[in-house]
Amino acid sequence: MQDRLVNRRDLAFVLYELLEVESLNARPRYADHSRDTFEAALDISQRIAAEHFATHNRKADLNEPTFDGERVHIIPEVRQALGVFREAGLMAASRDYDQGGMQLPVTIAQACMAIFNAANVSTAVYPFLTIANANLLETFGSPEQKRTWLPHLFSGRFFGTMCLSEPQAGSSLSDVRTRAESQADGSYRVFGNKMWISAGEHELSENIVHLVLAKIPGGPPGVKGISLFIVPKYLLDPDGSVGVRNDVALAGLNHKMGYRGATNCVLNFGEHAGAVGYLVGEPHEGIAYMFHMMNEARIGVGLGAVMLGYSGYLHALAYARERLQGRPIAGKDPAQPQVPIIEHADVRRMLLAQKSYVEGGLALCLYCARLADDERSAPGERERREAALLLEVLTPIAKSWPAQWCLHANDLAIQVHGGYGYTREYPVEQLYRDNRLNPIHEGTHGIQALDLLGRKAGMQDGAPLQLLMREMQTTVRLARNSESAELGNCAEALMTAVDRLMETTRDALCTMRNGETELALANATLYLEACGHVVVAWLWLKQALIAVGRVGAADAAERDFYQGKLQACQYFFRWELPRTRHQFDLLNNLDRTCLEMQDAWF
């Protein structure tokens, strides 16, 4: 099973050859680490994932949580697996030593989490949300709040959630109705309903720390009036022990097509006297604070999408090598034995497409993790600032591109399996269902597109996007100077796409400045798709530049590995990047087809 979770050779390539994470050990924060300690963390993650997470993935899907009106029932393997995860110290893998952490780079911690996502994304959602919850509180919580909650979150004694959406508001956070009324003791009483709350109710931990968006009466309208509150499932006694139940109640469980092993909840706050809540930071700054957790979660969703697609690809690859069917086109003698279906060109096409999506997506998400390390620990202020800018512009891409294209990889994995692919006897069916949620999780493609084109592309006079373009131009220069004609051709194709992207961005921003914002943003999703393909093409070219210099390795397995990288890069540039030409044409022409469509015409 372990070899169906991730290709460790590819993971090592991304970490040590593409991202050069060993160079982080020169920084004081990571001076105690080496490749050996990184590999030890990955080894234990893969072992726990294979032995404790993957083993109940199917059972959790077939036996989703139930609610009897008083408590939620979850199969016992979930609690057992999370106990092993907690005891291994993985909840605080990237935290400081004095917080009980391992002080691992974010890049390595994310690589470890990637393996758990591949093994069982439903069970992995509990620590995933808890870690992001704790990171927000560490950044914006008061000293007292940090002392009260962080040790328990980092240890896994408490789990955490994020509570944003409401039944009547959905993604329109300006329309949330949950309110928080101040009390004489400095606390608040929270009243309202929250929807789609992953991990919102369970008995897997001693407490659940909800981070809740609510409006303080009398505040500004819309998102400017939203504040953020800590609302625990159980209140704490003065000595820090878990006390009485807070006024937070489970109204019901949502039943989704994927992630079925995790609770997804409708929560009622304040059915009685009001749920006790504690204001985080300043009033009316809740959206700004919550974006810290939302952005971390968005990249985490993208990484989860990558790994579900990656696992599907590995299952499809193994199946194609084992499944005997048909004969070569040029030799259809029925007396001859059948061949593995990987011998058929169209099957190799589907596998190569999957490889290009999942390995490209893994590079993208771990590149974002490396930027988080640079933002935190780079020695120079300029390097830290530039890492933050790149992370800003790449976040909507890192969330949406894998959610779209690694889901397509799952679709192709089913196709490789033929009729068996859509039966429940093979894992690719569940992997597809699990991954289908990720284009919606943490903001739809449309929301990410509006963020990218409507906010990120023009922020600071376009500084983040210009910085990204300069990074791409550096790679193009290296490829032009390589001895590979194929990589030279890829460099020219990438530079053409980069120029089109910059032209398209300038035109869209100009259109918005001229007061036609709706027209400029009408095709924002197309812009997001095109930008994502350009970014992933760049990352494939970076990988190919490494591979072309090492493909002559003496070891046959290594030669095959690097040749596979070169072939996947070639596929992406010949089959995928050309998609952007038509997309840029539509964007440059400010196509009105969708904008002008009227309700009655449907």
Coordinates of C-alpha atoms in Angstrom, one line a residue:
M1 CA 0.0 0.0 0.0
Q2 CA 2.8 2.4 0.8
D3 CA 3.8 2.6 -2.9
R4 CA 0.3 3.7 -3.8
L5 CA 0.4 6.8 -1.6
V6 CA 3.3 8.7 -3.2
N7 CA 6.4 8.1 -5.3
R8 CA 9.1 8.8 -2.7
R9 CA 11.7 9.2 -5.4
D10 CA 9.6 12.0 -6.9
L11 CA 9.0 13.5 -3.5
A12 CA 12.8 13.5 -2.9
F13 CA 13.4 15.1 -6.2
V14 CA 11.0 18.0 -5.5
L15 CA 12.3 18.5 -1.9
Y16 CA 16.1 18.1 -2.5
E17 CA 16.7 18.8 -6.1
L18 CA 14.0 21.3 -7.1
L19 CA 13.4 23.2 -3.8
E20 CA 16.9 22.5 -2.3
V21 CA 15.4 22.2 1.2
E22 CA 18.7 21.1 2.7
S23 CA 19.9 24.7 2.2
L24 CA 17.5 25.7 4.9
N25 CA 19.7 24.0 7.4
A26 CA 22.2 26.8 7.1
R27 CA 19.6 29.1 8.9
P28 CA 19.6 29.2 12.7
R29 CA 16.0 28.0 13.0
Y30 CA 16.8 24.7 11.2
A31 CA 20.4 24.2 12.1
D32 CA 19.7 21.1 14.1
H33 CA 18.3 19.3 11.0
S34 CA 19.7 17.4 8.1
R35 CA 18.5 15.3 5.3
D36 CA 18.5 12.4 7.7
T37 CA 16.1 14.1 10.1
F38 CA 13.9 15.1 7.2
E39 CA 13.8 11.6 5.8
A40 CA 13.1 10.2 9.3
A41 CA 10.0 12.5 9.6
L42 CA 8.8 11.4 6.1
D43 CA 9.5 7.7 6.9
I44 CA 7.4 7.8 10.1
S45 CA 4.7 9.7 8.4
Q46 CA 4.5 7.1 5.6
R47 CA 4.5 4.2 8.1
I48 CA 1.7 5.7 10.2
A49 CA -0.2 6.7 7.1
A50 CA 0.0 3.2 5.6
E51 CA -0.6 1.3 8.9
H52 CA -3.2 3.5 10.6
F53 CA -4.8 5.8 8.1
A54 CA -5.0 3.9 4.8
T55 CA -6.3 0.8 6.5
H56 CA -9.6 2.4 7.5
N57 CA -10.1 4.7 4.5
R58 CA -12.6 2.5 2.8
K59 CA -14.4 1.5 6.0
A60 CA -14.8 5.2 7.0
D61 CA -16.3 5.9 3.5
L62 CA -18.8 3.1 3.8
N63 CA -19.6 3.9 7.5
E64 CA -19.9 7.6 7.6
P65 CA -20.5 9.4 11.0
T66 CA -24.1 9.3 12.4
F67 CA -25.9 11.5 14.9
D68 CA -28.4 10.0 17.3
G69 CA -29.6 13.3 18.6
E70 CA -27.2 13.4 21.5
R71 CA -23.8 12.4 20.2
V72 CA -21.9 11.6 17.0
H73 CA -20.7 8.1 16.3
I74 CA -17.5 7.6 14.3
I75 CA -15.8 4.3 13.6
P76 CA -13.1 3.6 16.3
E77 CA -10.2 3.4 13.8
V78 CA -10.4 7.2 13.3
R79 CA -9.7 7.9 17.0
Q80 CA -7.0 5.3 17.1
A81 CA -5.2 6.7 14.0
L82 CA -5.3 10.3 15.3
G83 CA -3.9 9.0 18.6
V84 CA -0.9 7.6 16.8
F85 CA -0.5 10.8 14.8
R86 CA -0.6 12.9 18.0
E87 CA 1.8 10.6 19.9
A88 CA 4.3 10.9 17.0
G89 CA 4.4 14.7 17.6
L90 CA 3.2 15.5 14.1
M91 CA 0.6 18.0 15.3
A92 CA 3.4 20.4 16.1
A93 CA 5.9 19.3 13.5
S94 CA 6.9 22.8 12.3
R95 CA 6.4 24.5 15.7
D96 CA 9.2 25.7 18.0
Y97 CA 11.0 23.4 20.4
D98 CA 9.7 25.3 23.4
Q99 CA 6.1 24.6 22.1
G100 CA 6.7 20.9 22.0
G101 CA 7.4 21.0 18.3
M102 CA 10.1 19.5 16.0
Q103 CA 11.0 22.8 14.4
L104 CA 10.9 21.2 11.0
P105 CA 10.7 23.4 7.9
V106 CA 7.2 24.0 6.7
T107 CA 8.2 22.4 3.4
I108 CA 8.9 19.1 5.2
A109 CA 5.9 19.3 7.5
Q110 CA 3.7 19.8 4.4
A111 CA 5.3 16.9 2.6
C112 CA 4.5 14.7 5.7
M113 CA 0.9 16.0 5.6
A114 CA 0.7 15.2 1.9
I115 CA 1.3 11.5 2.6
F116 CA -1.6 11.4 5.2
N117 CA -3.9 13.1 2.6
A118 CA -3.1 10.4 0.1
A119 CA -3.8 7.7 2.7
N120 CA -7.0 9.0 4.2
V121 CA -8.1 12.6 3.5
S122 CA -11.1 12.3 5.8
T123 CA -9.2 11.5 8.9
A124 CA -6.4 13.9 8.0
V125 CA -8.8 16.8 8.0
Y126 CA -8.9 16.8 11.8
P127 CA -5.2 17.6 12.3
F128 CA -5.1 19.8 9.2
L129 CA -7.7 22.2 10.6
T130 CA -6.3 22.1 14.1
I131 CA -2.9 23.1 12.9
A132 CA -4.3 26.0 10.8
N133 CA -6.4 27.1 13.8
A134 CA -3.4 27.1 16.1
N135 CA -1.3 29.1 13.6
L136 CA -4.0 31.8 13.4
L137 CA -4.1 32.1 17.2
E138 CA -0.4 32.2 17.5
T139 CA -0.3 35.1 15.1
F140 CA -3.3 37.2 16.3
G141 CA -4.3 35.9 19.7
S142 CA -3.6 37.7 22.9
P143 CA -0.8 36.4 25.3
E144 CA -3.5 35.0 27.5
Q145 CA -5.3 33.3 24.6
K146 CA -2.0 31.8 23.5
R147 CA -1.3 30.5 27.0
T148 CA -4.8 29.1 27.3
W149 CA -5.3 27.3 24.0
L150 CA -2.0 26.8 22.1
P151 CA -0.4 24.1 24.2
H152 CA -3.6 22.0 23.9
L153 CA -3.9 22.5 20.2
F154 CA -0.2 21.8 19.5
S155 CA -0.4 18.6 21.6
G156 CA -3.6 17.5 19.9
R157 CA -5.5 17.4 23.2
F158 CA -7.9 19.9 21.7
F159 CA -8.9 20.0 18.0
G160 CA -9.9 23.1 16.1
T161 CA -12.2 24.3 13.3
M162 CA -13.1 27.4 11.3
C163 CA -16.7 28.6 11.2
L164 CA -17.4 31.0 8.4
S165 CA -20.4 30.0 6.1
E166 CA -24.0 30.2 7.1
P167 CA -27.1 28.6 5.4
Q168 CA -28.4 31.9 4.0
A169 CA -25.0 33.4 3.1
G170 CA -22.8 30.7 1.6
S171 CA -19.6 32.3 0.4
S172 CA -21.0 35.8 0.8
L173 CA -19.5 36.5 4.1
S174 CA -20.9 40.1 4.2
D175 CA -24.3 38.5 4.7
V176 CA -23.5 36.5 7.9
R177 CA -26.0 37.0 10.7
T178 CA -24.2 35.4 13.6
R179 CA -23.9 38.1 16.3
A180 CA -21.7 38.5 19.4
E181 CA -23.0 40.5 22.3
S182 CA -20.4 41.9 24.8
Q183 CA -20.5 41.0 28.5
A184 CA -19.4 42.8 31.6
D185 CA -16.5 40.3 32.1
G186 CA -15.0 41.1 28.7
S187 CA -16.4 37.9 27.1
Y188 CA -19.1 37.8 24.5
R189 CA -22.3 35.7 23.9
V190 CA -22.5 34.3 20.4
F191 CA -25.8 33.6 18.7
G192 CA -26.3 32.2 15.2
N193 CA -25.9 29.2 12.8
K194 CA -22.9 27.9 10.9
M195 CA -23.0 25.5 7.9
W196 CA -20.4 23.2 6.3
I197 CA -18.2 23.0 9.4
S198 CA -15.7 20.2 8.9
A199 CA -14.8 18.4 12.1
G200 CA -17.4 20.6 13.9
E201 CA -18.6 17.9 16.3
H202 CA -17.0 14.7 17.5
E203 CA -15.5 13.0 20.6
L204 CA -12.0 12.5 19.1
S205 CA -10.4 15.1 21.4
E206 CA -11.2 16.5 24.8
N207 CA -12.4 19.8 23.4
I208 CA -13.0 21.6 20.1
V209 CA -11.9 25.2 19.6
H210 CA -14.2 26.9 17.1
L211 CA -13.0 30.1 15.4
V212 CA -16.2 31.9 14.6
L213 CA -17.0 34.9 12.4
A214 CA -19.7 37.1 13.9
K215 CA -20.9 40.7 14.0
I216 CA -20.9 42.9 17.1
P217 CA -24.1 44.9 17.0
G218 CA -23.5 48.5 16.0
G219 CA -20.5 47.7 13.9
P220 CA -20.0 48.7 10.2
P221 CA -22.1 46.8 7.7
G222 CA -20.8 44.0 5.5
V223 CA -17.4 42.4 5.9
K224 CA -16.0 45.5 7.6
G225 CA -18.2 44.7 10.6
I226 CA -17.1 41.1 11.1
S227 CA -15.1 40.0 14.2
L228 CA -13.4 36.8 15.1
F229 CA -14.1 34.8 18.3
I230 CA -12.8 31.7 20.1
V231 CA -15.9 29.7 21.0
P232 CA -14.9 26.3 22.6
K233 CA -17.2 23.3 22.7
Y234 CA -16.4 23.1 26.5
L235 CA -15.5 26.0 28.7
L236 CA -12.4 25.7 30.8
D237 CA -12.3 25.8 34.6
P238 CA -9.9 28.3 36.3
D239 CA -7.2 25.5 36.6
G240 CA -7.4 24.9 32.8
S241 CA -9.3 21.7 33.0
V242 CA -12.2 21.0 30.7
G243 CA -15.5 22.2 32.3
V244 CA -19.1 22.5 31.3
R245 CA -20.5 22.3 27.8
N246 CA -20.7 25.6 26.0
D247 CA -24.0 26.7 24.3
V248 CA -22.8 25.1 21.0
A249 CA -25.1 22.4 19.6
L250 CA -25.0 20.1 16.6
A251 CA -28.1 20.7 14.5
G252 CA -27.3 18.0 12.0
L253 CA -24.7 16.3 9.8
N254 CA -24.2 17.0 6.1
H255 CA -23.8 14.0 3.9
K256 CA -21.3 14.7 1.1
M257 CA -20.2 12.6 -1.8
G258 CA -16.7 12.5 -0.6
Y259 CA -14.7 13.0 2.6
R260 CA -17.4 10.8 4.1
G261 CA -15.4 9.7 7.0
A262 CA -15.2 13.2 8.5
T263 CA -18.0 15.0 10.3
N264 CA -19.4 17.9 8.4
C265 CA -21.8 19.9 10.5
V266 CA -24.5 22.4 10.9
L267 CA -23.8 24.1 14.3
N268 CA -26.1 26.3 16.4
F269 CA -24.5 28.8 18.6
G270 CA -26.6 30.2 21.5
E271 CA -29.8 28.2 21.6
H272 CA -30.1 29.1 25.3
A273 CA -28.1 31.9 27.1
G274 CA -25.6 32.3 24.3
A275 CA -22.3 30.6 23.5
V276 CA -19.4 32.1 25.4
G277 CA -16.9 33.5 23.0
Y278 CA -13.6 35.4 23.3
L279 CA -12.7 38.2 20.9
V280 CA -9.5 37.6 18.9
G281 CA -7.6 40.8 18.3
E282 CA -9.5 44.0 17.5
P283 CA -13.3 44.3 16.8
H284 CA -14.3 44.3 13.1
E285 CA -11.0 42.8 11.9
G286 CA -12.2 39.2 11.8
I287 CA -12.0 38.8 8.0
A288 CA -8.3 39.9 8.0
Y289 CA -7.5 37.5 10.7
M290 CA -9.4 34.6 9.3
F291 CA -7.7 35.0 5.9
H292 CA -4.5 33.7 7.7
M293 CA -6.3 30.4 8.3
M294 CA -8.2 30.5 5.0
N295 CA -5.0 31.0 2.9
E296 CA -3.3 28.2 4.8
A297 CA -6.3 26.0 4.3
R298 CA -6.5 26.9 0.6
I299 CA -3.0 25.7 0.0
G300 CA -3.7 22.7 2.1
V301 CA -6.8 21.9 0.0
G302 CA -4.7 22.2 -3.1
L303 CA -2.1 19.8 -1.6
G304 CA -4.9 17.4 -0.7
A305 CA -6.2 17.5 -4.2
V306 CA -2.7 16.7 -5.5
M307 CA -2.4 13.7 -3.3
L308 CA -5.8 12.2 -4.1
G309 CA -4.9 12.6 -7.8
Y310 CA -1.4 11.2 -7.1
S311 CA -2.8 8.1 -5.4
G312 CA -5.2 7.6 -8.2
Y313 CA -2.4 7.8 -10.7
L314 CA -0.3 5.3 -8.9
H315 CA -3.2 2.9 -8.7
A316 CA -3.9 3.3 -12.4
L317 CA -0.2 2.8 -13.2
A318 CA 0.0 -0.4 -11.3
Y319 CA -3.3 -1.6 -12.8
A320 CA -2.1 -0.8 -16.4
R321 CA 1.1 -2.8 -15.8
E322 CA -0.9 -5.8 -14.5
R323 CA -4.0 -5.9 -16.6
L324 CA -3.7 -8.1 -19.7
Q325 CA -6.0 -7.1 -22.5
G326 CA -5.7 -6.9 -26.3
R327 CA -2.7 -7.2 -28.6
P328 CA -0.5 -4.7 -30.4
I329 CA -2.1 -2.9 -33.3
A330 CA 0.3 -4.4 -35.8
G331 CA 0.0 -7.9 -34.5
K332 CA -3.5 -8.9 -33.7
D333 CA -2.9 -12.7 -33.9
P334 CA -5.5 -14.1 -31.5
A335 CA -3.1 -17.0 -30.9
Q336 CA -0.6 -14.6 -29.3
P337 CA -0.8 -13.8 -25.6
Q338 CA -2.5 -10.6 -24.5
V339 CA -0.3 -7.7 -23.4
P340 CA -0.5 -5.4 -20.4
I341 CA -2.7 -2.4 -21.3
I342 CA 0.2 -0.1 -20.7
E343 CA 1.5 -1.3 -24.1
H344 CA -1.4 0.6 -25.7
A345 CA -0.5 4.1 -26.7
D346 CA -3.8 5.6 -25.5
V347 CA -3.3 4.2 -22.1
R348 CA 0.1 5.7 -21.9
R349 CA -1.4 9.0 -23.0
M350 CA -3.8 8.9 -20.0
L351 CA -1.0 7.9 -17.6
L352 CA 1.3 10.6 -19.0
A353 CA -1.4 13.3 -18.5
Q354 CA -1.9 12.1 -14.9
K355 CA 1.8 12.2 -14.3
S356 CA 2.0 15.8 -15.7
Y357 CA -0.8 17.0 -13.5
V358 CA 0.1 15.3 -10.2
E359 CA 3.8 15.8 -10.3
G360 CA 3.3 19.4 -11.5
G361 CA 0.8 20.0 -8.7
L362 CA 3.1 18.6 -6.1
A363 CA 5.9 20.9 -7.2
L364 CA 3.5 23.8 -7.0
C365 CA 2.2 23.2 -3.5
L366 CA 5.6 22.4 -2.0
Y367 CA 7.0 25.4 -3.7
C368 CA 4.4 27.4 -1.8
A369 CA 5.5 25.7 1.4
R370 CA 9.1 26.7 0.6
L371 CA 8.0 30.3 0.2
A372 CA 6.4 30.0 3.7
D373 CA 9.8 28.9 5.0
D374 CA 11.5 31.8 3.3
E375 CA 8.9 34.3 4.6
R376 CA 9.6 33.0 8.1
S377 CA 13.3 32.4 8.2
A378 CA 15.2 34.0 5.2
P379 CA 18.2 36.0 6.4
G380 CA 17.3 39.1 4.4
E381 CA 14.3 41.4 4.7
R382 CA 14.0 41.7 0.9
E383 CA 14.0 37.9 0.5
R384 CA 11.3 37.5 3.2
R385 CA 9.2 40.3 1.6
E386 CA 9.5 38.8 -1.9
A387 CA 8.5 35.3 -0.6
A388 CA 5.4 36.8 1.0
L389 CA 4.5 38.5 -2.3
L390 CA 4.9 35.3 -4.3
L391 CA 2.9 33.4 -1.8
E392 CA 0.1 36.0 -2.1
V393 CA -0.3 35.7 -5.8
L394 CA 0.2 31.9 -5.9
T395 CA -2.3 31.0 -3.2
P396 CA -5.5 31.1 -5.4
I397 CA -3.6 29.1 -8.1
A398 CA -2.2 26.5 -5.6
K399 CA -5.8 26.0 -4.3
S400 CA -7.6 25.8 -7.7
W401 CA -5.3 24.4 -10.2
P402 CA -4.7 21.1 -8.4
A403 CA -8.4 20.9 -7.5
Q404 CA -9.3 21.1 -11.2
W405 CA -6.5 19.1 -12.9
C406 CA -5.7 16.5 -10.3
L407 CA -9.4 15.8 -10.2
H408 CA -9.1 15.3 -14.0
A409 CA -6.2 12.9 -13.1
N410 CA -8.7 10.9 -11.0
D411 CA -11.1 10.9 -13.9
L412 CA -8.4 9.4 -16.1
A413 CA -7.5 6.9 -13.5
I414 CA -11.0 5.6 -13.6
Q415 CA -10.8 5.5 -17.4
V416 CA -7.6 3.4 -17.3
H417 CA -9.4 0.9 -15.2
G418 CA -12.2 0.6 -17.7
G419 CA -15.4 -0.8 -16.3
Y420 CA -13.7 -1.7 -13.0
G421 CA -12.9 1.9 -12.4
Y422 CA -16.4 3.0 -11.5
T423 CA -17.0 0.0 -9.2
R424 CA -16.6 0.3 -5.5
E425 CA -14.2 -2.7 -5.6
Y426 CA -11.4 -0.5 -6.8
P427 CA -10.1 2.6 -4.9
V428 CA -10.1 5.0 -7.8
E429 CA -13.9 5.5 -7.5
Q430 CA -13.6 6.8 -3.9
L431 CA -10.6 8.9 -4.8
Y432 CA -12.6 10.7 -7.4
R433 CA -15.5 11.3 -5.1
D434 CA -13.2 12.6 -2.4
N435 CA -11.4 14.9 -4.8
R436 CA -14.6 16.3 -6.3
L437 CA -15.1 18.3 -3.2
N438 CA -11.9 20.2 -3.5
P439 CA -13.0 22.6 -6.4
I440 CA -15.5 23.9 -3.8
H441 CA -13.7 23.5 -0.5
E442 CA -12.3 26.8 0.8
G443 CA -13.8 28.9 -2.0
T444 CA -14.9 27.8 -5.5
H445 CA -12.8 28.4 -8.7
G446 CA -14.9 31.5 -9.3
I447 CA -14.0 32.9 -5.9
Q448 CA -10.3 32.2 -6.3
A449 CA -10.4 33.7 -9.8
L450 CA -11.9 37.0 -8.5
D451 CA -9.2 37.0 -5.8
L452 CA -6.5 36.5 -8.3
L453 CA -7.6 38.9 -11.0
G454 CA -9.6 41.3 -8.9
R455 CA -7.1 41.7 -6.0
K456 CA -3.8 39.9 -6.3
A457 CA -2.9 40.8 -9.9
G458 CA -3.0 44.5 -9.2
M459 CA -1.9 44.7 -5.6
Q460 CA 1.0 47.0 -4.9
D461 CA 0.9 48.1 -8.6
G462 CA 1.3 44.5 -9.7
A463 CA 4.4 43.8 -7.7
P464 CA 3.6 40.1 -6.9
L465 CA 2.8 39.2 -10.5
Q466 CA 5.8 41.1 -11.8
L467 CA 8.0 39.2 -9.3
L468 CA 6.6 35.9 -10.5
M469 CA 7.2 36.8 -14.1
R470 CA 10.9 37.7 -13.3
E471 CA 11.3 34.2 -11.7
M472 CA 9.9 32.6 -14.9
Q473 CA 12.2 34.7 -17.1
T474 CA 15.2 33.5 -15.2
T475 CA 14.2 29.9 -15.9
V476 CA 13.6 30.8 -19.6
R477 CA 17.1 32.1 -19.9
L478 CA 18.6 29.0 -18.4
A479 CA 16.6 26.8 -20.7
R480 CA 17.6 28.9 -23.8
N481 CA 21.2 28.3 -22.8
S482 CA 20.9 24.6 -22.3
E483 CA 22.1 22.1 -24.9
S484 CA 18.6 20.6 -25.2
A485 CA 16.7 21.7 -28.3
E486 CA 13.5 20.5 -26.7
L487 CA 14.0 22.7 -23.6
G488 CA 14.9 25.6 -25.8
N489 CA 11.6 25.2 -27.6
C490 CA 9.8 24.9 -24.2
A491 CA 11.5 28.2 -23.2
E492 CA 10.2 30.0 -26.2
A493 CA 6.7 28.7 -25.6
L494 CA 6.8 29.7 -22.0
M495 CA 8.0 33.2 -22.8
T496 CA 5.2 33.6 -25.3
A497 CA 2.7 32.5 -22.7
V498 CA 4.2 34.8 -20.1
D499 CA 4.0 37.8 -22.4
R500 CA 0.4 37.0 -23.2
L501 CA -0.4 36.7 -19.5
M502 CA 1.2 40.1 -18.7
E503 CA -0.6 41.7 -21.7
T504 CA -3.9 40.2 -20.6
T505 CA -3.4 41.3 -17.0
R506 CA -2.6 44.9 -18.0
D507 CA -5.7 45.0 -20.3
A508 CA -8.0 43.7 -17.5
L509 CA -6.6 46.1 -14.9
C510 CA -7.0 49.0 -17.3
T511 CA -10.6 47.9 -18.0
M512 CA -11.3 47.9 -14.3
R513 CA -9.8 51.3 -13.8
N514 CA -12.1 52.6 -16.5
G515 CA -15.1 51.5 -14.5
E516 CA -15.9 48.3 -16.3
T517 CA -15.1 45.9 -13.5
E518 CA -17.9 43.5 -14.2
L519 CA -16.7 43.1 -17.8
A520 CA -13.1 42.7 -16.8
L521 CA -14.0 40.0 -14.2
A522 CA -16.7 38.2 -16.2
N523 CA -14.1 35.7 -17.5
A524 CA -11.9 35.7 -14.4
T525 CA -12.1 31.9 -14.1
L526 CA -10.6 31.6 -17.5
Y527 CA -7.8 33.9 -16.4
L528 CA -7.2 31.7 -13.3
E529 CA -7.0 28.5 -15.5
A530 CA -4.6 30.1 -18.0
C531 CA -2.4 31.6 -15.2
G532 CA -2.3 28.2 -13.5
H533 CA -1.2 26.4 -16.6
V534 CA 1.6 29.0 -17.2
V535 CA 2.8 28.6 -13.6
V536 CA 2.8 24.8 -13.8
A537 CA 4.6 24.9 -17.2
W538 CA 7.3 27.0 -15.6
L539 CA 7.7 24.5 -12.7
W540 CA 7.9 21.7 -15.3
L541 CA 10.6 23.5 -17.1
K542 CA 12.5 24.0 -13.9
Q543 CA 12.2 20.2 -13.2
A544 CA 13.3 19.4 -16.8
L545 CA 16.4 21.6 -16.5
I546 CA 17.5 19.5 -13.5
A547 CA 16.6 16.2 -15.2
V548 CA 18.4 17.0 -18.5
G549 CA 21.7 17.4 -16.7
R550 CA 21.3 14.1 -14.8
V551 CA 19.6 11.8 -17.3
G552 CA 23.0 10.3 -18.2
A553 CA 23.3 8.8 -14.7
A554 CA 24.9 5.4 -14.6
D555 CA 22.1 3.8 -12.7
A556 CA 19.4 2.6 -15.0
A557 CA 16.5 3.3 -12.6
E558 CA 17.8 6.9 -12.2
R559 CA 18.0 7.3 -16.0
D560 CA 14.4 6.1 -16.3
F561 CA 13.3 8.5 -13.6
Y562 CA 14.9 11.6 -15.2
Q563 CA 13.7 10.5 -18.6
G564 CA 10.2 10.3 -17.2
K565 CA 10.5 13.9 -16.0
L566 CA 11.6 15.1 -19.4
Q567 CA 8.8 13.2 -21.2
A568 CA 6.2 14.7 -18.8
C569 CA 7.6 18.2 -19.4
Q570 CA 7.4 17.6 -23.1
Y571 CA 3.8 16.4 -22.8
F572 CA 2.8 19.4 -20.7
F573 CA 4.3 21.9 -23.2
R574 CA 2.9 20.2 -26.3
W575 CA -0.5 19.1 -25.0
E576 CA -1.4 21.4 -22.1
L577 CA 0.2 24.9 -22.4
P578 CA -1.3 25.4 -25.9
R579 CA -4.7 25.5 -24.2
T580 CA -3.8 29.0 -23.0
R581 CA -3.7 30.5 -26.5
H582 CA -7.5 30.4 -26.9
Q583 CA -8.0 31.4 -23.3
F584 CA -5.9 34.5 -23.8
D585 CA -7.7 35.3 -27.0
L586 CA -11.0 35.3 -25.3
L587 CA -9.6 37.4 -22.4
N588 CA -8.0 39.9 -24.6
N589 CA -11.2 40.4 -26.6
L590 CA -13.2 40.9 -23.4
D591 CA -15.6 38.2 -24.5
R592 CA -19.1 39.1 -23.4
T593 CA -20.8 35.8 -24.2
C594 CA -21.3 34.7 -20.6
L595 CA -21.9 38.2 -19.3
E596 CA -24.7 39.0 -21.8
M597 CA -26.5 35.7 -21.3
Q598 CA -29.9 36.3 -19.7
D599 CA -31.9 34.2 -17.2
A600 CA -34.9 33.9 -19.6
W601 CA -32.7 32.4 -22.4
F602 CA -31.9 29.3 -20.4

